[in-house]
Short mmCIF file of C-alpha atoms in Angstrom, two decimals:
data_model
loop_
_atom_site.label_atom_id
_atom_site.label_comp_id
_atom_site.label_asym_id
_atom_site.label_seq_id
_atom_site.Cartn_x
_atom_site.Cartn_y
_atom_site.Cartn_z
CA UNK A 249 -58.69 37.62 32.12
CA UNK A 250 -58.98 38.21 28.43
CA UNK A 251 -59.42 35.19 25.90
CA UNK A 252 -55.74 35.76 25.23
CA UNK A 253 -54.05 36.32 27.90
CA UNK A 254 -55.37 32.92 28.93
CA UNK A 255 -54.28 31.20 25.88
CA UNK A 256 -50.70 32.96 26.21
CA UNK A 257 -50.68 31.63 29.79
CA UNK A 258 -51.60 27.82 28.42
CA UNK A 259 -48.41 28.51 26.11
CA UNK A 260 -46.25 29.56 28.46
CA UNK A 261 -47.41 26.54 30.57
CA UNK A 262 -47.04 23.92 27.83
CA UNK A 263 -43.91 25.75 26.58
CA UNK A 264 -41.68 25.66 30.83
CA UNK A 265 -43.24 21.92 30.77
CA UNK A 266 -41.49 21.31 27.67
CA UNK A 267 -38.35 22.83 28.37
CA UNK A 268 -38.76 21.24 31.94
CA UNK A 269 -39.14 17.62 30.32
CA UNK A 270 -36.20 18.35 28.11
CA UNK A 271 -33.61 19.07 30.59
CA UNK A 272 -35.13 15.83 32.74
CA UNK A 273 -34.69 13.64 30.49
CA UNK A 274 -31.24 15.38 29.09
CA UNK A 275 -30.28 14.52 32.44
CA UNK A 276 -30.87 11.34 32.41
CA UNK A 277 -30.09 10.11 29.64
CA UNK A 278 -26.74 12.12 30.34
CA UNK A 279 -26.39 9.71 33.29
CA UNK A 280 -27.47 6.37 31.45
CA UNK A 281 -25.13 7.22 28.45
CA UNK A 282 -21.98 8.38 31.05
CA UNK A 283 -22.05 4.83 32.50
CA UNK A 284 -21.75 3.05 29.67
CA UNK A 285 -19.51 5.06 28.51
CA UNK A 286 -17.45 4.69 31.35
CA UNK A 287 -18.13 1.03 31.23
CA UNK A 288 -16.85 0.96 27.79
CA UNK A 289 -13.92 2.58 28.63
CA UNK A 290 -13.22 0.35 31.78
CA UNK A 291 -13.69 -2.42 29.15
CA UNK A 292 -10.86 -1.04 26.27
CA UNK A 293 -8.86 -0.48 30.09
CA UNK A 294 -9.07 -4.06 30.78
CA UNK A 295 -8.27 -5.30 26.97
CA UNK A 296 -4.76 -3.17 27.41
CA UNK A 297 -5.87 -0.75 25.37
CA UNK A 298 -4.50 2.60 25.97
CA UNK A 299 -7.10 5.91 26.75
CA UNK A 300 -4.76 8.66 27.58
CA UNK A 301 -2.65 10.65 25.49
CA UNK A 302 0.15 10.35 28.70
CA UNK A 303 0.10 6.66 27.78
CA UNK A 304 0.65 6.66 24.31
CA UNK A 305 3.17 9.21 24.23
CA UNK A 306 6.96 8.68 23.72
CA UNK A 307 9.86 7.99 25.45
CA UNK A 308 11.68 11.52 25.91
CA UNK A 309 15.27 10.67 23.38
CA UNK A 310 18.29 12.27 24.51
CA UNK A 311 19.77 15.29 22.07
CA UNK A 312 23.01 12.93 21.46
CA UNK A 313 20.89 9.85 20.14
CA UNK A 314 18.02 11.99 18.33
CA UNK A 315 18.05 11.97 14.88
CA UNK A 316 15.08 14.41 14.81
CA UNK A 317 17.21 17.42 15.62
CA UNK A 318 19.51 16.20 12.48
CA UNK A 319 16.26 16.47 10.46
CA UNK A 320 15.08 19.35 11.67
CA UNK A 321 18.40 21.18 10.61
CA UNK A 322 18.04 19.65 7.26
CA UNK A 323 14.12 21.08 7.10
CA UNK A 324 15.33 24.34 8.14
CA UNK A 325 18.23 24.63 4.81
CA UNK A 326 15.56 23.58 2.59
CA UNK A 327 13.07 26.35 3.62
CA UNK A 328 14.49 29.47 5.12
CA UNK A 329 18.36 29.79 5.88
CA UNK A 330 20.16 32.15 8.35
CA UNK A 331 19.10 35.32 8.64
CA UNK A 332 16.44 34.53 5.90
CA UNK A 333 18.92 34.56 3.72
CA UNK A 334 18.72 31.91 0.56
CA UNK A 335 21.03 28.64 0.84
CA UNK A 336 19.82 26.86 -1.93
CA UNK A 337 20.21 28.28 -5.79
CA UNK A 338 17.35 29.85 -6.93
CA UNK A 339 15.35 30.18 -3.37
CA UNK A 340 13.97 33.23 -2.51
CA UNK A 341 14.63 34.65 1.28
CA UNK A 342 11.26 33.28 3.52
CA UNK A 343 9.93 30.86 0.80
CA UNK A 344 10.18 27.11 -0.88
CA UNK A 345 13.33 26.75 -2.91
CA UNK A 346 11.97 26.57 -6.16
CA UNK A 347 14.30 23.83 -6.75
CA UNK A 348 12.91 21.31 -4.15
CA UNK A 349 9.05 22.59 -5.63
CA UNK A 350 10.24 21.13 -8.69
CA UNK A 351 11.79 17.83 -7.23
CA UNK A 352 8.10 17.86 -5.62
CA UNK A 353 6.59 17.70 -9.73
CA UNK A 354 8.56 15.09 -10.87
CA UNK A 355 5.98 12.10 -11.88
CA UNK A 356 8.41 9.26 -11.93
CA UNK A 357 11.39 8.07 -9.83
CA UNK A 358 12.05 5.79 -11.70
CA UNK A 359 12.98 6.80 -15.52
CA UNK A 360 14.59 10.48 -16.26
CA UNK A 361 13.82 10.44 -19.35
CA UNK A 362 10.53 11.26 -17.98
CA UNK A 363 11.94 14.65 -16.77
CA UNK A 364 11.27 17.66 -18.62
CA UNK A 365 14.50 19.85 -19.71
CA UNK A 366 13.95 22.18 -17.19
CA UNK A 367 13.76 19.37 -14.19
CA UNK A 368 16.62 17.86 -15.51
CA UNK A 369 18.50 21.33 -15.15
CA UNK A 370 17.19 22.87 -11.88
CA UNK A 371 17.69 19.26 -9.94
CA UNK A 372 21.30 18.82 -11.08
CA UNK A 373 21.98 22.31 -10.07
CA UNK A 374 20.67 21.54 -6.78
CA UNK A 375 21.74 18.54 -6.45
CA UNK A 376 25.30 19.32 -6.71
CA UNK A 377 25.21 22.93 -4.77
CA UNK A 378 27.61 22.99 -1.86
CA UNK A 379 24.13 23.92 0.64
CA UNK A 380 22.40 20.92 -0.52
CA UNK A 381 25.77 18.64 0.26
CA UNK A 382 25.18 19.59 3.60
CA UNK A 383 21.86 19.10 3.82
CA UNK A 384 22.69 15.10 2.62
CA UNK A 385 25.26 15.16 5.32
CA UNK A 386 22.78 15.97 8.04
CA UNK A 387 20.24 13.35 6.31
CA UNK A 388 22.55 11.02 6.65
CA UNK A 389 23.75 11.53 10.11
CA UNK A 390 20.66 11.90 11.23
CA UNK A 391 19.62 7.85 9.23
CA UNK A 392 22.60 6.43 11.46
CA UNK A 393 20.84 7.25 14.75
CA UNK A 394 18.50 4.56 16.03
CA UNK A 395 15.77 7.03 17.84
CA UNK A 396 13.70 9.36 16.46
CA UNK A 397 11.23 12.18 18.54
CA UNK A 398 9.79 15.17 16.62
CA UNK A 399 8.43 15.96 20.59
CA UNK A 400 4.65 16.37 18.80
CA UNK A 401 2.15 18.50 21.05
CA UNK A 402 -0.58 15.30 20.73
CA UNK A 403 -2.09 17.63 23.81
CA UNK A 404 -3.12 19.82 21.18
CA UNK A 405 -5.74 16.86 19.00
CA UNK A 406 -5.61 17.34 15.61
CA UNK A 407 -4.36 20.65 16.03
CA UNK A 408 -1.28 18.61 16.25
CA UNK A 409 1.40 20.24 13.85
CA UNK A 410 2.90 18.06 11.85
CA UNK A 411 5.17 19.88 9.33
CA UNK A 412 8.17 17.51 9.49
CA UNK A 413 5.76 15.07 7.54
CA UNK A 414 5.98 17.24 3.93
CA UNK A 415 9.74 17.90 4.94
CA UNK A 416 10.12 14.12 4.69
CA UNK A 417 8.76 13.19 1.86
CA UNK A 418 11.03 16.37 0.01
CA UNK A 419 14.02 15.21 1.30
CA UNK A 420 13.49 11.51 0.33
CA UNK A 421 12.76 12.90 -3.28
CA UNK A 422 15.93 14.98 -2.86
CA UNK A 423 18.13 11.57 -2.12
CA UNK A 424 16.08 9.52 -5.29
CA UNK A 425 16.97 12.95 -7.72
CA UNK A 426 20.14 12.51 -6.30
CA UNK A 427 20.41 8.43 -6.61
CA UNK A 428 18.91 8.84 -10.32
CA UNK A 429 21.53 10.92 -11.40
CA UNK A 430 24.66 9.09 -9.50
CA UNK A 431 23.35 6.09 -10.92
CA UNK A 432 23.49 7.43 -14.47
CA UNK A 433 27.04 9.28 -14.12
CA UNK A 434 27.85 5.57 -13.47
CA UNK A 435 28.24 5.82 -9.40
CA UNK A 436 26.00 3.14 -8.94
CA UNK A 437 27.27 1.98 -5.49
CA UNK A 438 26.86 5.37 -4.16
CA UNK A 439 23.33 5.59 -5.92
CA UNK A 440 22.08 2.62 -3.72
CA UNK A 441 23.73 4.24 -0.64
CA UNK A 442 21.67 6.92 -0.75
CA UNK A 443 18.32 4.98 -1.01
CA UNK A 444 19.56 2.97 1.72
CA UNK A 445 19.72 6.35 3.94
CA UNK A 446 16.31 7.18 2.31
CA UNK A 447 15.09 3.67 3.76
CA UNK A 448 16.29 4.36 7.16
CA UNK A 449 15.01 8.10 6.98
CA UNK A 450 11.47 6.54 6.23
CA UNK A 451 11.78 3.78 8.47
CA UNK A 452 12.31 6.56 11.34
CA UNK A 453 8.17 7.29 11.20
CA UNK A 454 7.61 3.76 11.54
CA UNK A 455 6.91 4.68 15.69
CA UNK A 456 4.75 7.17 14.65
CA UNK A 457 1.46 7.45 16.68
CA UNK A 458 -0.39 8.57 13.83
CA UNK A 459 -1.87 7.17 10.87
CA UNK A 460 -1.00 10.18 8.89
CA UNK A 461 2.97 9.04 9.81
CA UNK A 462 2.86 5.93 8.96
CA UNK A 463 1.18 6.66 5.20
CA UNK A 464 3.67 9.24 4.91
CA UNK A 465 5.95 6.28 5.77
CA UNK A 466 4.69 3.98 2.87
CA UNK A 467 4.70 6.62 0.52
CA UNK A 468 8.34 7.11 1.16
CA UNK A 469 9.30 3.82 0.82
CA UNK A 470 7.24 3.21 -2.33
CA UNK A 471 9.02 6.35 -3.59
CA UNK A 472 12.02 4.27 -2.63
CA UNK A 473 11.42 1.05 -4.03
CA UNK A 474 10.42 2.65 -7.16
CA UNK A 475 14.08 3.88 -7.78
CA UNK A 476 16.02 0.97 -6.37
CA UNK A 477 13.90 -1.51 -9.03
CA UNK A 478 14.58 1.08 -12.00
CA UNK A 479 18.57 1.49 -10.91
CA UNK A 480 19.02 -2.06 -10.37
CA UNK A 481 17.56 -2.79 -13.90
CA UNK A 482 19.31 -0.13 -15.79
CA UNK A 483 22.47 -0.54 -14.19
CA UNK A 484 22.79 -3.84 -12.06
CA UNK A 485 23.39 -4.67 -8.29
CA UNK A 486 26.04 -6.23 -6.86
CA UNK A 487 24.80 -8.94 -4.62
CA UNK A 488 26.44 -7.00 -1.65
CA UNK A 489 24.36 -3.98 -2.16
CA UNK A 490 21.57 -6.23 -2.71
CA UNK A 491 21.91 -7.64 0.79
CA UNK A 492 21.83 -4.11 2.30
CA UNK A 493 19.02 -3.64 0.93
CA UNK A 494 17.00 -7.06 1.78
CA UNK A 495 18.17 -6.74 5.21
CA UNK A 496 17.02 -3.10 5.61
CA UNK A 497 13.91 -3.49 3.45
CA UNK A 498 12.90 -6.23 6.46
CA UNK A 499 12.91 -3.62 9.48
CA UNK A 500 9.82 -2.10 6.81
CA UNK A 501 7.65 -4.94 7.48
CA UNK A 502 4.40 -6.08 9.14
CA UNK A 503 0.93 -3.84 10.60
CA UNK A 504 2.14 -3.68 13.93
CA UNK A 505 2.69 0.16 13.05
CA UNK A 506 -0.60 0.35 11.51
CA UNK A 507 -2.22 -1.35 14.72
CA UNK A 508 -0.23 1.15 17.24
CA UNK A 509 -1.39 4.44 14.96
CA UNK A 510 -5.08 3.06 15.95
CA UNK A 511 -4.34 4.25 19.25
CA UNK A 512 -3.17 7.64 18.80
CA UNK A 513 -6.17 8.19 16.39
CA UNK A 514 -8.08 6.92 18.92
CA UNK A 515 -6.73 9.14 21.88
CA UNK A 516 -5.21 12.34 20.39
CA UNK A 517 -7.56 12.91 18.19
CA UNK A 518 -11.40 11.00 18.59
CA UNK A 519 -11.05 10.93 21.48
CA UNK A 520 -9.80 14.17 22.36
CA UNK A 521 -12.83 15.71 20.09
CA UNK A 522 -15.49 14.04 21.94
CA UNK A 523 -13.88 14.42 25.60
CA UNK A 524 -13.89 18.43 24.73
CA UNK A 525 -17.30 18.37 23.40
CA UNK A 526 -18.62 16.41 26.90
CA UNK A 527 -16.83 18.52 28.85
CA UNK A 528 -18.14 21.54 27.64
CA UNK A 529 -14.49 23.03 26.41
CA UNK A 530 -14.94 23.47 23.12
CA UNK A 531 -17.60 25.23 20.08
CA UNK A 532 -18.34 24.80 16.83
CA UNK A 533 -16.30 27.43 15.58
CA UNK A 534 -13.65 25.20 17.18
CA UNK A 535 -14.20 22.18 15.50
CA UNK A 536 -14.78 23.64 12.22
CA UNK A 537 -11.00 25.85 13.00
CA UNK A 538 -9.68 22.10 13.86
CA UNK A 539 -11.02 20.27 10.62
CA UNK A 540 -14.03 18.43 11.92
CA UNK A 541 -15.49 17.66 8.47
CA UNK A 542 -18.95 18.70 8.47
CA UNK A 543 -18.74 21.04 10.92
CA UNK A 544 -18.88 24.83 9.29
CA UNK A 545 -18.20 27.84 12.16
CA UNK A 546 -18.15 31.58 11.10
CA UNK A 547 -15.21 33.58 10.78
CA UNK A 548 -13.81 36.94 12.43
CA UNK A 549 -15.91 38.51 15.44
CA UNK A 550 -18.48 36.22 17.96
CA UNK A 551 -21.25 36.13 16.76
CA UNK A 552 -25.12 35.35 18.62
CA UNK A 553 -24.77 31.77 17.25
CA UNK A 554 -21.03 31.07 19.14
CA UNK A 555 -22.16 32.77 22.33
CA UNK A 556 -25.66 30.93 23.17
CA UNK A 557 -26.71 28.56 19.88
CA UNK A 558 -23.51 26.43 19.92
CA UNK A 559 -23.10 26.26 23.66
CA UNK A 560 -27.11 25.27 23.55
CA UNK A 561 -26.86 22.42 21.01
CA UNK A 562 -23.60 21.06 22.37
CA UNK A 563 -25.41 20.82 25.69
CA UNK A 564 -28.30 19.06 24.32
CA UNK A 565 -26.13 16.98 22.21
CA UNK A 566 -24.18 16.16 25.61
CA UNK A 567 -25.83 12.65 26.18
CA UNK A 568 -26.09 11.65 22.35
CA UNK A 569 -22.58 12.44 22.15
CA UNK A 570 -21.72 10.20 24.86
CA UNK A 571 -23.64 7.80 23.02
CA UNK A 572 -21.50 8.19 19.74
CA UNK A 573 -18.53 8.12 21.72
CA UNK A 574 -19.24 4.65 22.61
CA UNK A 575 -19.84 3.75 18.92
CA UNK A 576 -16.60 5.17 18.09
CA UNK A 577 -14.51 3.48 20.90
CA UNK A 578 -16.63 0.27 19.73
CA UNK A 579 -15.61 0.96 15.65
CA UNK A 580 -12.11 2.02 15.81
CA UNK A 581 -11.29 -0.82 18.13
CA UNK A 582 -12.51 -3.55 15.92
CA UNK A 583 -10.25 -1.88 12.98
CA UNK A 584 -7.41 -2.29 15.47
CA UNK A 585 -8.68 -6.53 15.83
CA UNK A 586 -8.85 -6.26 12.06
CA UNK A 587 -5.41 -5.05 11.17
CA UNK A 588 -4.28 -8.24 12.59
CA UNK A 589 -6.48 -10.05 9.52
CA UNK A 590 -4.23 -11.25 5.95
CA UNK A 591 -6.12 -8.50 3.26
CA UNK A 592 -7.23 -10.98 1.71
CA UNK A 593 -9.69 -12.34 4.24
CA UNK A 594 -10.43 -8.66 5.67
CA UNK A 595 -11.42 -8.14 2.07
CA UNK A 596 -13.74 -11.26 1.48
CA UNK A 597 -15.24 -10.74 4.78
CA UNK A 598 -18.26 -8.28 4.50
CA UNK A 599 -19.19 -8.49 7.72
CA UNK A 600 -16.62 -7.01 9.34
CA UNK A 601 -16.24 -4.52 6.98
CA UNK A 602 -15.15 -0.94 8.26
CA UNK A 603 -16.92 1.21 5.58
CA UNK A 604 -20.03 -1.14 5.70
CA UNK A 605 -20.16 -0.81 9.34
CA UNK A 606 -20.01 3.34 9.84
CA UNK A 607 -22.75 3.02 7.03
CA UNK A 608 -24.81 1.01 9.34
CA UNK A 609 -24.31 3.56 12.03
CA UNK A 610 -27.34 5.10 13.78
CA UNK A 611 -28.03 8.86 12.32
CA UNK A 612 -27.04 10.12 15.92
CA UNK A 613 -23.53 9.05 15.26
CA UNK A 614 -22.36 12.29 13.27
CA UNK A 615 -18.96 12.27 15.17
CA UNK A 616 -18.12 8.82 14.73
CA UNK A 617 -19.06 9.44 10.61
CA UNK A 618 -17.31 12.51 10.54
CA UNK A 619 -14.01 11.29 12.20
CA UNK A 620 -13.40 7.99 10.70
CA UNK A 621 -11.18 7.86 7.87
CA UNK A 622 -11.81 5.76 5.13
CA UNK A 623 -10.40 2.79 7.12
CA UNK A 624 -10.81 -0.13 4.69
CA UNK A 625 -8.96 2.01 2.21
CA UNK A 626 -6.00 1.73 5.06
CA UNK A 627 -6.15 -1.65 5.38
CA UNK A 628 -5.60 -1.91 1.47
CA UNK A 629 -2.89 0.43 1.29
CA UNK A 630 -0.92 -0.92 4.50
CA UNK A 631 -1.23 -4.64 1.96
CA UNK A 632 0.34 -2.68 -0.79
CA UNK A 633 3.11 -1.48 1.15
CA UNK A 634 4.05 -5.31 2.14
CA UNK A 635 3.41 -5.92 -1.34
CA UNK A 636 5.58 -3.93 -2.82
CA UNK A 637 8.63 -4.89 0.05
CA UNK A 638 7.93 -8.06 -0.38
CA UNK A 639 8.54 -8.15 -3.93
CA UNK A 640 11.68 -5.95 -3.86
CA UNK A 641 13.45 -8.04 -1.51
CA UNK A 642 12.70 -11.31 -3.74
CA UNK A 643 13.47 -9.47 -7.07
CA UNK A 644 16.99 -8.46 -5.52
CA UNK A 645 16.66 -11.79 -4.42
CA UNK A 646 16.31 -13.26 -8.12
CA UNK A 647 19.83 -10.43 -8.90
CA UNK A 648 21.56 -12.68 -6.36
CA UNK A 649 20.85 -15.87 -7.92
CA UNK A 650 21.65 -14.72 -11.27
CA UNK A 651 24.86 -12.80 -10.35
CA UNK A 652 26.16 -16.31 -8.58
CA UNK A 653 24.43 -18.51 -11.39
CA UNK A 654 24.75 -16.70 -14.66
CA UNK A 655 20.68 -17.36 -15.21
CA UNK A 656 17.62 -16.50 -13.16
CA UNK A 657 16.42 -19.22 -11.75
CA UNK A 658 12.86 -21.21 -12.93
CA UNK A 659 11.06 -20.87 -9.84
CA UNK A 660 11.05 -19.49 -6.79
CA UNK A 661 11.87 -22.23 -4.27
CA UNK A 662 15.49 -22.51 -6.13
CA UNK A 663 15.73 -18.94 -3.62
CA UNK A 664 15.33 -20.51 -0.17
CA UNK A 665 17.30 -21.19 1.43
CA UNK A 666 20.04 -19.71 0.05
CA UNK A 667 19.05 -16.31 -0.91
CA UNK A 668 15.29 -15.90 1.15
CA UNK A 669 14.59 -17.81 3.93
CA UNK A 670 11.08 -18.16 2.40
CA UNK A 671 9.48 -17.68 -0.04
CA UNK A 672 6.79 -14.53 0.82
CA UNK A 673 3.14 -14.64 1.14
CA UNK A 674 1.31 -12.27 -1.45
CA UNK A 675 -0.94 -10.03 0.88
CA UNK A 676 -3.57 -10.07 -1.76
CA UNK A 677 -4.12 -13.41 -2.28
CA UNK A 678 -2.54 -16.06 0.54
CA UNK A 679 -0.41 -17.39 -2.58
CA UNK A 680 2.80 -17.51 -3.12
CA UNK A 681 4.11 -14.20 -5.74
CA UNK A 682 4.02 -15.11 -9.17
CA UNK A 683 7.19 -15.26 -10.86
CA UNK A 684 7.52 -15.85 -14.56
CA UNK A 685 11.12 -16.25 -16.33
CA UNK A 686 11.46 -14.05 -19.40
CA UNK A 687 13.94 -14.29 -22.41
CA UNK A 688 15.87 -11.11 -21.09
CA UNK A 689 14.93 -11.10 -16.91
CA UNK A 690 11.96 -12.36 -15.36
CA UNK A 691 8.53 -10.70 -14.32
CA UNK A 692 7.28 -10.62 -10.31
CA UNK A 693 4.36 -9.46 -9.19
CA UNK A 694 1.43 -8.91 -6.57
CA UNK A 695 -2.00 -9.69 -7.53
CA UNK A 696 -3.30 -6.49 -6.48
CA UNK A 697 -6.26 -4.61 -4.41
CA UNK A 698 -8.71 -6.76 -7.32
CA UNK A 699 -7.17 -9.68 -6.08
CA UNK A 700 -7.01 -11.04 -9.59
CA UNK A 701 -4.76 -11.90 -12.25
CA UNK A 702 -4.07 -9.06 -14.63
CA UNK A 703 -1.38 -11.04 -16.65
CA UNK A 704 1.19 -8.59 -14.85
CA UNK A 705 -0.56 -5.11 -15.81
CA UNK A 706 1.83 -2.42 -14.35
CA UNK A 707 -0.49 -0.83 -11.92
CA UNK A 708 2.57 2.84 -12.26
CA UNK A 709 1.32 2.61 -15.96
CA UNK A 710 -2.36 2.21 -15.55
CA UNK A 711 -1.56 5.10 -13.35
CA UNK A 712 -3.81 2.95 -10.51
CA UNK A 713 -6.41 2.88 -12.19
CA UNK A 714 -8.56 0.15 -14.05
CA UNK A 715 -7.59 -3.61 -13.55
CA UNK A 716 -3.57 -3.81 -12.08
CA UNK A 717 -1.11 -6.43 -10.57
CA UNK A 718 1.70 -4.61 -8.08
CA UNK A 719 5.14 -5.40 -10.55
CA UNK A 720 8.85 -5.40 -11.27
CA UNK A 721 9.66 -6.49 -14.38
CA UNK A 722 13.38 -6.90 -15.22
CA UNK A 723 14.62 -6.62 -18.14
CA UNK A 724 12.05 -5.19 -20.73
#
């Protein structure tokens, strides 16, 4: 035998034991990792914590009592009508009413004056179209029914669809265009009925088993909030319509929604990512058509690298990803634990730190880095949200007082426990709000994501940027 065919034979050797010690210990460590996965698993189990998408999902709602149907019919009139014929004034058959795209532009809900001409036009004429007083009717049929199911596919993972979500937030800007303007043709009753449907629209995702629904959610109702503070300045409250308000504005509170959406992110759509990637049922071509960040697949015809390279490195990534899987579970359930924290100690407390942690991560991890939103960033949003509710209710709180006592009152314990049956805790800081008494109103506010304070720095006119406190300010 030639010099080398002996040295290809040594190769081929070396090269079968090498492939031969891969797949061994593949193996095994498929076998260590599966236990403790399934350990981990058995351990969420036993802390109550759901792990299938059949326990997260839903109570099935009866037609009669489900005001997602109502909604639906609304969505439908402010895309594509009948036929594909237009409803709305200026829509074209198939597409987005032009109208509602411009509703969608509008920077502030909370001075018109901010509107350009052609705004001011195009959402009047919509506004008071015969289609769109429908489309109000169904919105507000639809806010008088206690249960809401959009009967979401979570089967499908993040393929989920979702479109009711930007249908939401359009029609809540539909009912603030239409509040604005009722408010300044002097029908201010009827302007805070409609953002009192809006808050019961919003307050409809609250279930939601997403995270994605509930900061839809608190986008809505800062939308909201925005326009009752700017209505109720320019044109006054009656205390009646204030209590509406307060009582609704109360059903918007707490994290327990935030807690819950840790779930479904956890089981519809981590987990169902990594149980498709152990089981062998999915690609990369998948998971880049699904939105795995960081995963890139090739479009249009299979290529070599989706018929034997993917299915390869998925199988060698089998054990590792059983091993991320558990650092997942671990990661997502301690941002459940710390939903459950005031901000304000979450915030001070690096160790437990979401952002710092998934830094920290091992390198093998890439699922667990990919998947996981920005979850401090959550955390800090879900405190503005209470913020800004908490605020709203005490300002139409302060309206109260001043209606019944002709002056706004010098502090905020003259409210309780009359008007507030306490006085609320500012998310940002453990403290009470601060509350200063002007010559013409008075001046409420949050300390903020800084947890400093600014002196009352509008955080809409710093446009969230820079140094802010979270404020109403009444009469400036």
């Amino acid at each position: 035998m030639s010099k080398g065919k002996k040295a290809l034979k040594v190769i081929g050797i070396i090269f079968g034991n090498l492939i031969a010690l891969i797949i061994v210990v593949n193996i095994i460590l498929n076998i260590v990792f599966g236990i403790q996965l399934c350990n981990k698993i058995a351990e969420l189990k036993a802390q109550g914590r759901p792990m299938t998408i059949a326990e997260i999902m839903p109570p099935p709602v009866p037609d009669e009592e489900n005001a997602a149907l109502l909604y639906n019919k609304a969505f439908i009139l402010m895309t594509t009508g009948e036929g594909g014929k237009p409803y709305i004034p200026n829509k074209e058959s198939g597409t987005e009413n032009r109208a509602i795209k411009i509703v969608k532009e509008v920077k502030s809900f909370s001075d018109t004056s901010q509107w350009t001409d052609e705004q001011k036009q195009e959402i009047s004429k919509l506004v008071n179209s015969r289609d769109s007083q429908y489309i109000y009717e169904l919105l507000e049929e639809g806010s008088k029914k206690s249960k809401c199911n959009f009967n979401r596919n979570y089967e499908d993972g993040p393929g989920t669809l979702m479109p009711d979500l930007s249908y939401m937030r359009d029609a809540i800007r539909l009912l603030c265009a239409k509040a604005l303007l009722q408010a300044e043709s002097g029908k201010t009753k009827e302007a805070f009925d409609t953002l009192l449907i809006g808050l019961k629209i919003s307050n409809h995702l609250k279930d939601g088993l997403t995270l994605i629904e509930q900061l839809v959610r608190i986008a809505c109702d800062g939308i909201i909030i925005e326009c009752i503070e700017s209505i109720s300045d320019s044109k006054g409250i009656t205390p009646e319509q204030a209590n509406l308000i307060m009582d609704e504005l109360s059903a918007h509170e707490g994290k327990e929604p935030f807690i819950k959406s840790m779930d479904g992110e956890r089981v519809a759509f981590g987990g169902w990512i990594f149980e498709r990637i152990i089981q062998g049922k999915t690609s990369i071509r998948e998971l880049s058509n699904i939105g795995v960040e960081g995963v890139e697949g090739n479009e249009g015809k299979d290529t070599f690298g989706d018929r034997i390279l993917s299915p390869l490195f998925l199988y060698l990534y089998r054990p590792i990803c059983k091993k991320d899987y558990i650092c997942y579970l671990t990661l997502i359930s301690k941002t459940q634990d710390n939903y459950n924290l005031p901000y304000y100690e979450y915030k001070n407390n690096s160790e437990i730190s979401i952002n710092q942690q998934t830094e920290q991560l091992p390198r093998y991890c890439i699922f667990t880095r990919m998947l996981l939103p920005a979850l401090d960033r959550v955390a800090e949003l879900q405190a503005r949200h209470q913020a800004y509710i908490d605020i709203c209710r005490t300002g139409l709180a302060l309206e109260i007082y001043s209606a019944k006592n002709g002056i706004y009152p010098e502090k905020l314990e003259n409210l309780v426990p009359e008007f507030l049956s306490e006085i609320p805790i500012d998310p940002f800081s453990g403290e009470s709000l601060i509350y200063k008494k002007t010559f013409n109103g008075f001046i409420l506010y949050s300390l903020g994501p800084n947890m400093k304070d600014d002196g009352g720095i509008d955080a809409r006119i710093t446009k969230w940027k820079g140094d802010y406190d979270i404020v109403w300010e009444s009469g400036s």
